[in-house]
Amino acid sequence: MAKIETTLPLKDAFEWRHKTTLDDAFTVSSVIYHHERRMVFGLLFTALIPVWLLVGQTTGILLGLISTAGLMGVIDVWLTRHLKPKRLFICRDGLGLDDEKSFKTIEFKAIQKVRIQPQFIFIEGLDTRFFLARARFPKPVIDGLIQIFKAEGLTGTAYPYRIYFTPEKLVVEETTAHEELSVHERFSKKYRYYAEVTWDTLEFSGTKLTGLKRLKDRTAAVTFKSVKVTATHPSNGAMKTQKTDAGILVFKAFEVIRLDEGDTAVEKPFKTLRTLIEDMRIVKMDQTADHVHTVTLEKSGTAYTLTFQADALYVGFNAFEGDAWYRL
């Protein structure tokens, strides 16, 4: 019987590859049936009988027997290599297939086509394909995977859902629309490191920004290419200043007070800032009053001054500079 097992390296690989943070996941190994191995062995051996007869006629029976033993060994090695169990990895965001030579992964949102047949399941993305023999994996796992495809809208009408993993199966539970995650719940699932922090845990100078958007719950989010965190950041176990990979700054109760281009006040400051913010660089950030901050920005040689109000600051990213999976 196939055994479900926790496999942390696959989980880490999926998280790094798809820039996500998983709260739960599992793998299940496929089953190789011995009678099928014997059948494949017999078919290959039968197909090679003409070769053995030819060798026996030209070199003698002894060499023919030696050649036969060699061929049997080659067949056995080939079967051992190609009939190894594969590991199916399933998580909240997608799935993967590990055959010890490679670990192919795909997010559910990247799947373009699913074909479910009595014996096989074909899964196709833009540049990734999966082929699953249904008999190789436990039926409850395959049934759960098919249910996920339905919930994702790949084989029917999409609906909101949650996935729970038990030692024996996947549980796909339909949820209602009002159970949507809050801003901070959503980002805490997206980023490996996400927390409310004090302003002195970050060094903003030199940070390059990539986007700005207003969110629900009176928040706004600014994305960045990298930021420096100080030794006082709550998740910084290295206890020294480190760079991060790309991430997000989330401001609670965010309001733009004014935006100046040089000495000129800009009309509609939030809307204008949103169109300008890509590739802006923070020169410095100062707190000028309770919950009021002034940021000096630079883009293409032009200086901007942004004054805004925010009650709290959250930061999210997936890697510290010292992490093995750190990539910029």
Tab-separated table of C-alpha atoms in Angstrom:
chain	number	residue	atom	x	y	z
A	1	MET	CA	0.000	0.000	0.000
A	2	ALA	CA	1.254	3.494	-0.833
A	3	LYS	CA	2.349	5.446	2.184
A	4	ILE	CA	1.779	9.161	2.709
A	5	GLU	CA	4.857	10.847	4.096
A	6	THR	CA	6.062	14.300	5.013
A	7	THR	CA	8.896	15.430	2.740
A	8	LEU	CA	10.344	18.757	3.783
A	9	PRO	CA	12.860	19.134	0.908
A	10	LEU	CA	10.024	19.006	-1.648
A	11	LYS	CA	8.022	21.533	0.358
A	12	ASP	CA	11.024	23.862	0.542
A	13	ALA	CA	11.646	23.479	-3.181
A	14	PHE	CA	8.009	24.311	-4.030
A	15	GLU	CA	8.047	27.350	-1.721
A	16	TRP	CA	11.252	28.724	-3.216
A	17	ARG	CA	10.229	28.001	-6.803
A	18	HIS	CA	6.764	29.576	-6.545
A	19	LYS	CA	7.481	32.305	-3.966
A	20	THR	CA	4.972	31.050	-1.428
A	21	THR	CA	4.800	29.896	2.172
A	22	LEU	CA	2.985	26.646	2.840
A	23	ASP	CA	1.372	25.775	6.128
A	24	ASP	CA	0.909	22.127	5.207
A	25	ALA	CA	1.708	19.641	2.421
A	26	PHE	CA	2.434	15.964	1.915
A	27	THR	CA	3.821	13.494	-0.571
A	28	VAL	CA	2.637	10.024	-1.431
A	29	SER	CA	4.779	7.413	-3.160
A	30	SER	CA	3.422	5.439	-6.088
A	31	VAL	CA	3.152	1.657	-6.021
A	32	ILE	CA	5.085	-0.681	-8.349
A	33	TYR	CA	3.351	-4.066	-8.733
A	34	HIS	CA	5.719	-7.054	-8.984
A	35	HIS	CA	3.618	-8.937	-11.547
A	36	GLU	CA	3.826	-5.911	-13.857
A	37	ARG	CA	7.595	-5.844	-13.461
A	38	ARG	CA	7.729	-9.544	-14.389
A	39	MET	CA	5.481	-8.928	-17.390
A	40	VAL	CA	7.642	-6.078	-18.689
A	41	PHE	CA	10.759	-8.164	-18.060
A	42	GLY	CA	9.266	-11.061	-20.041
A	43	LEU	CA	8.228	-8.876	-22.955
A	44	LEU	CA	11.650	-7.262	-23.224
A	45	PHE	CA	13.390	-10.625	-22.936
A	46	THR	CA	11.142	-12.147	-25.626
A	47	ALA	CA	11.865	-9.235	-27.928
A	48	LEU	CA	15.598	-9.902	-27.534
A	49	ILE	CA	15.422	-13.649	-28.317
A	50	PRO	CA	16.298	-13.085	-32.007
A	51	VAL	CA	19.407	-11.247	-30.898
A	52	TRP	CA	20.381	-14.156	-28.624
A	53	LEU	CA	19.822	-16.697	-31.436
A	54	LEU	CA	21.950	-14.650	-33.794
A	55	VAL	CA	24.728	-14.385	-31.230
A	56	GLY	CA	24.499	-18.135	-30.512
A	57	GLN	CA	24.779	-19.063	-34.191
A	58	THR	CA	27.739	-16.821	-34.848
A	59	THR	CA	29.745	-17.218	-31.643
A	60	GLY	CA	28.618	-20.525	-30.090
A	61	ILE	CA	26.261	-21.611	-27.352
A	62	LEU	CA	28.583	-20.643	-24.452
A	63	LEU	CA	28.941	-17.096	-25.615
A	64	GLY	CA	25.234	-17.091	-26.360
A	65	LEU	CA	24.478	-18.020	-22.745
A	66	ILE	CA	26.901	-15.376	-21.477
A	67	SER	CA	25.246	-12.818	-23.737
A	68	THR	CA	21.824	-13.893	-22.461
A	69	ALA	CA	22.911	-13.367	-18.855
A	70	GLY	CA	24.282	-9.978	-19.803
A	71	LEU	CA	21.044	-9.006	-21.522
A	72	MET	CA	19.042	-10.120	-18.481
A	73	GLY	CA	21.242	-7.910	-16.323
A	74	VAL	CA	20.759	-4.951	-18.647
A	75	ILE	CA	16.988	-5.457	-18.606
A	76	ASP	CA	16.969	-5.652	-14.814
A	77	VAL	CA	18.984	-2.425	-14.524
A	78	TRP	CA	16.655	-0.700	-16.996
A	79	LEU	CA	13.551	-1.804	-15.078
A	80	THR	CA	15.066	-0.730	-11.763
A	81	ARG	CA	15.774	2.709	-13.181
A	82	HIS	CA	12.479	3.263	-15.001
A	83	LEU	CA	10.024	1.565	-12.651
A	84	LYS	CA	11.114	3.359	-9.499
A	85	PRO	CA	8.284	4.744	-7.362
A	86	LYS	CA	7.440	8.367	-8.046
A	87	ARG	CA	6.378	10.807	-5.357
A	88	LEU	CA	3.288	12.945	-5.843
A	89	PHE	CA	3.473	16.228	-3.907
A	90	ILE	CA	0.260	18.144	-3.193
A	91	CYS	CA	-0.167	21.428	-1.346
A	92	ARG	CA	-2.579	24.340	-1.120
A	93	ASP	CA	-1.113	26.094	-4.173
A	94	GLY	CA	-0.316	23.270	-6.573
A	95	LEU	CA	1.297	19.895	-7.070
A	96	GLY	CA	4.573	18.285	-8.074
A	97	LEU	CA	5.972	14.964	-9.262
A	98	ASP	CA	9.380	13.743	-8.133
A	99	ASP	CA	11.054	10.832	-9.927
A	100	GLU	CA	14.480	11.243	-8.242
A	101	LYS	CA	15.865	12.751	-11.458
A	102	SER	CA	13.740	15.888	-11.415
A	103	PHE	CA	10.991	17.519	-9.394
A	104	LYS	CA	8.396	19.021	-11.733
A	105	THR	CA	5.917	21.427	-10.147
A	106	ILE	CA	2.931	23.460	-11.255
A	107	GLU	CA	0.557	25.817	-9.472
A	108	PHE	CA	-3.149	25.107	-9.826
A	109	LYS	CA	-3.661	28.572	-11.317
A	110	ALA	CA	-1.101	27.748	-14.051
A	111	ILE	CA	-2.883	24.560	-15.196
A	112	GLN	CA	-4.459	25.070	-18.611
A	113	LYS	CA	-6.010	21.658	-19.250
A	114	VAL	CA	-6.930	18.548	-17.260
A	115	ARG	CA	-8.092	15.275	-18.815
A	116	ILE	CA	-9.435	12.679	-16.389
A	117	GLN	CA	-9.679	9.162	-17.800
A	118	PRO	CA	-10.462	5.844	-16.082
A	119	GLN	CA	-6.800	4.837	-15.941
A	120	PHE	CA	-4.888	8.103	-16.244
A	121	ILE	CA	-4.944	11.811	-15.441
A	122	PHE	CA	-3.249	14.260	-17.821
A	123	ILE	CA	-2.365	17.704	-16.459
A	124	GLU	CA	-0.996	20.352	-18.789
A	125	GLY	CA	0.392	23.840	-18.233
A	126	LEU	CA	2.158	26.258	-20.516
A	127	ASP	CA	5.480	24.413	-20.335
A	128	THR	CA	4.820	21.576	-17.858
A	129	ARG	CA	2.966	18.288	-18.290
A	130	PHE	CA	2.036	15.612	-15.770
A	131	PHE	CA	0.938	12.063	-16.454
A	132	LEU	CA	-0.510	10.192	-13.458
A	133	ALA	CA	-1.483	6.512	-13.523
A	134	ARG	CA	-4.468	6.454	-11.169
A	135	ALA	CA	-3.860	2.880	-9.973
A	136	ARG	CA	-0.394	3.879	-8.739
A	137	PHE	CA	-1.697	6.148	-5.986
A	138	PRO	CA	-4.276	5.724	-3.186
A	139	LYS	CA	-7.819	6.275	-4.410
A	140	PRO	CA	-8.667	8.860	-1.673
A	141	VAL	CA	-5.692	10.981	-2.806
A	142	ILE	CA	-6.677	10.803	-6.477
A	143	ASP	CA	-10.321	11.553	-5.587
A	144	GLY	CA	-9.200	14.584	-3.573
A	145	LEU	CA	-7.039	15.822	-6.426
A	146	ILE	CA	-9.964	15.504	-8.852
A	147	GLN	CA	-12.098	17.496	-6.416
A	148	ILE	CA	-9.462	20.254	-6.351
A	149	PHE	CA	-9.550	20.415	-10.155
A	150	LYS	CA	-13.323	20.914	-9.952
A	151	ALA	CA	-13.000	23.654	-7.325
A	152	GLU	CA	-10.356	25.399	-9.439
A	153	GLY	CA	-12.777	25.468	-12.376
A	154	LEU	CA	-10.664	23.128	-14.512
A	155	THR	CA	-13.409	20.509	-14.876
A	156	GLY	CA	-16.470	22.492	-13.893
A	157	THR	CA	-17.603	25.728	-12.247
A	158	ALA	CA	-15.030	27.103	-9.798
A	159	TYR	CA	-15.960	27.636	-6.167
A	160	PRO	CA	-14.057	28.797	-3.048
A	161	TYR	CA	-12.542	25.962	-1.063
A	162	ARG	CA	-10.036	24.898	1.563
A	163	ILE	CA	-7.783	21.845	1.604
A	164	TYR	CA	-7.078	19.733	4.668
A	165	PHE	CA	-4.602	16.866	4.715
A	166	THR	CA	-5.113	13.747	6.813
A	167	PRO	CA	-2.846	10.678	6.976
A	168	GLU	CA	-5.089	8.912	4.436
A	169	LYS	CA	-6.673	11.495	2.133
A	170	LEU	CA	-7.246	15.058	0.975
A	171	VAL	CA	-10.307	16.828	2.287
A	172	VAL	CA	-11.629	19.558	-0.012
A	173	GLU	CA	-14.146	21.725	1.819
A	174	GLU	CA	-16.280	24.297	0.023
A	175	THR	CA	-16.322	27.695	1.725
A	176	THR	CA	-18.592	30.691	1.353
A	177	ALA	CA	-17.598	34.007	-0.191
A	178	HIS	CA	-17.672	35.915	3.107
A	179	GLU	CA	-14.867	33.696	4.434
A	180	GLU	CA	-12.287	35.432	2.258
A	181	LEU	CA	-8.994	35.977	4.018
A	182	SER	CA	-8.097	39.337	5.481
A	183	VAL	CA	-5.206	41.282	3.987
A	184	HIS	CA	-2.747	40.125	6.638
A	185	GLU	CA	-3.930	36.494	6.541
A	186	ARG	CA	-3.430	36.471	2.785
A	187	PHE	CA	0.067	37.944	2.938
A	188	SER	CA	1.100	35.712	5.815
A	189	LYS	CA	0.356	32.750	3.522
A	190	LYS	CA	2.115	34.293	0.534
A	191	TYR	CA	5.344	35.294	2.282
A	192	ARG	CA	7.600	33.068	4.357
A	193	TYR	CA	8.404	36.018	6.641
A	194	TYR	CA	5.478	38.347	7.330
A	195	ALA	CA	5.026	40.317	10.535
A	196	GLU	CA	4.142	43.657	12.033
A	197	VAL	CA	7.413	45.433	12.766
A	198	THR	CA	8.656	48.685	14.209
A	199	TRP	CA	10.102	51.213	11.806
A	200	ASP	CA	13.625	50.847	13.197
A	201	THR	CA	13.804	47.181	12.106
A	202	LEU	CA	14.184	48.303	8.468
A	203	GLU	CA	16.774	50.444	6.709
A	204	PHE	CA	14.876	52.124	3.889
A	205	SER	CA	17.710	54.092	2.232
A	206	GLY	CA	18.456	52.694	-1.223
A	207	THR	CA	15.298	50.562	-1.379
A	208	LYS	CA	13.921	50.396	-4.938
A	209	LEU	CA	10.132	50.347	-5.186
A	210	THR	CA	8.057	48.535	-7.807
A	211	GLY	CA	4.373	49.231	-7.120
A	212	LEU	CA	1.643	50.730	-4.952
A	213	LYS	CA	-1.965	49.735	-4.447
A	214	ARG	CA	-4.719	50.451	-1.960
A	215	LEU	CA	-6.200	47.405	-0.236
A	216	LYS	CA	-9.235	46.747	1.932
A	217	ASP	CA	-9.198	47.200	5.708
A	218	ARG	CA	-7.748	50.728	5.277
A	219	THR	CA	-4.372	49.455	4.180
A	220	ALA	CA	-2.004	50.162	1.310
A	221	ALA	CA	0.813	48.004	-0.027
A	222	VAL	CA	4.129	49.044	-1.554
A	223	THR	CA	6.194	46.343	-3.274
A	224	PHE	CA	9.988	46.512	-3.362
A	225	LYS	CA	12.931	44.705	-4.972
A	226	SER	CA	14.914	44.380	-1.731
A	227	VAL	CA	15.134	46.038	1.656
A	228	LYS	CA	17.645	45.863	4.502
A	229	VAL	CA	16.493	44.501	7.851
A	230	THR	CA	18.347	45.278	11.046
A	231	ALA	CA	19.398	42.897	13.786
A	232	THR	CA	16.224	43.814	15.707
A	233	HIS	CA	13.844	42.379	13.095
A	234	PRO	CA	11.857	39.637	14.927
A	235	SER	CA	12.664	36.911	12.360
A	236	ASN	CA	16.300	37.837	11.773
A	237	GLY	CA	18.074	34.992	13.529
A	238	ALA	CA	21.461	36.084	12.171
A	239	MET	CA	21.323	39.131	14.469
A	240	LYS	CA	22.989	41.359	11.853
A	241	THR	CA	21.794	43.626	9.074
A	242	GLN	CA	20.767	41.609	6.024
A	243	LYS	CA	19.197	42.242	2.635
A	244	THR	CA	15.950	40.503	1.678
A	245	ASP	CA	14.549	39.364	-1.628
A	246	ALA	CA	11.542	41.060	-3.247
A	247	GLY	CA	8.669	41.715	-0.878
A	248	ILE	CA	5.971	44.067	0.342
A	249	LEU	CA	5.433	46.868	2.849
A	250	VAL	CA	1.876	47.057	4.180
A	251	PHE	CA	0.752	50.265	5.917
A	252	LYS	CA	-2.276	50.263	8.188
A	253	ALA	CA	-4.594	53.306	8.102
A	254	PHE	CA	-2.569	54.694	5.192
A	255	GLU	CA	-3.321	58.180	3.868
A	256	VAL	CA	-1.242	60.366	1.553
A	257	ILE	CA	-1.033	63.906	2.939
A	258	ARG	CA	0.956	65.454	0.073
A	259	LEU	CA	3.388	64.692	-2.720
A	260	ASP	CA	5.872	67.293	-3.961
A	261	GLU	CA	7.920	67.174	-7.136
A	262	GLY	CA	10.811	69.395	-6.209
A	263	ASP	CA	9.120	72.461	-4.743
A	264	THR	CA	5.797	71.920	-6.555
A	265	ALA	CA	2.824	70.202	-4.941
A	266	VAL	CA	1.326	67.430	-7.065
A	267	GLU	CA	-2.429	67.193	-7.552
A	268	LYS	CA	-4.090	63.859	-6.876
A	269	PRO	CA	-0.989	62.648	-5.007
A	270	PHE	CA	-1.987	58.988	-4.471
A	271	LYS	CA	-3.008	58.438	-8.079
A	272	THR	CA	0.112	60.217	-9.352
A	273	LEU	CA	2.397	58.314	-6.992
A	274	ARG	CA	0.915	55.010	-8.163
A	275	THR	CA	1.838	55.837	-11.775
A	276	LEU	CA	5.361	57.002	-10.852
A	277	ILE	CA	6.424	54.533	-8.189
A	278	GLU	CA	7.980	51.821	-10.372
A	279	ASP	CA	11.794	52.114	-10.078
A	280	MET	CA	11.584	54.943	-7.541
A	281	ARG	CA	14.372	54.756	-4.962
A	282	ILE	CA	14.013	55.753	-1.313
A	283	VAL	CA	16.688	58.279	-0.341
A	284	LYS	CA	15.592	58.569	3.276
A	285	MET	CA	12.536	58.254	5.516
A	286	ASP	CA	11.846	60.370	8.609
A	287	GLN	CA	9.086	60.346	11.209
A	288	THR	CA	7.935	63.950	11.502
A	289	ALA	CA	5.078	63.453	13.988
A	290	ASP	CA	3.018	60.676	15.569
A	291	HIS	CA	2.115	58.314	12.713
A	292	VAL	CA	3.276	60.875	10.099
A	293	HIS	CA	6.277	60.108	7.894
A	294	THR	CA	8.181	61.997	5.227
A	295	VAL	CA	9.953	60.088	2.480
A	296	THR	CA	12.471	61.512	0.051
A	297	LEU	CA	12.266	59.668	-3.265
A	298	GLU	CA	14.295	59.818	-6.465
A	299	LYS	CA	13.524	58.711	-10.004
A	300	SER	CA	15.454	59.487	-13.187
A	301	GLY	CA	17.216	62.398	-11.504
A	302	THR	CA	13.995	63.965	-10.182
A	303	ALA	CA	13.442	64.347	-6.438
A	304	TYR	CA	10.045	63.802	-4.804
A	305	THR	CA	8.878	64.267	-1.228
A	306	LEU	CA	6.017	62.156	0.040
A	307	THR	CA	4.265	62.880	3.330
A	308	PHE	CA	1.891	60.197	4.547
A	309	GLN	CA	0.169	58.877	7.649
A	310	ALA	CA	0.204	55.253	8.796
A	311	ASP	CA	-0.642	53.669	12.127
A	312	ALA	CA	1.359	50.444	11.696
A	313	LEU	CA	3.876	48.799	9.382
A	314	TYR	CA	4.035	45.198	8.189
A	315	VAL	CA	6.757	43.717	6.003
A	316	GLY	CA	6.728	40.482	4.029
A	317	PHE	CA	9.387	38.643	2.011
A	318	ASN	CA	10.528	35.088	1.341
A	319	ALA	CA	14.267	35.092	2.019
A	320	PHE	CA	16.982	36.726	4.066
A	321	GLU	CA	20.354	37.192	2.436
A	322	GLY	CA	21.698	34.383	4.612
A	323	ASP	CA	19.048	31.842	3.573
A	324	ALA	CA	20.105	29.053	1.210
A	325	TRP	CA	17.160	29.824	-1.098
A	326	TYR	CA	17.903	33.578	-1.307
A	327	ARG	CA	17.628	34.952	-4.836
A	328	LEU	CA	17.228	38.531	-6.038
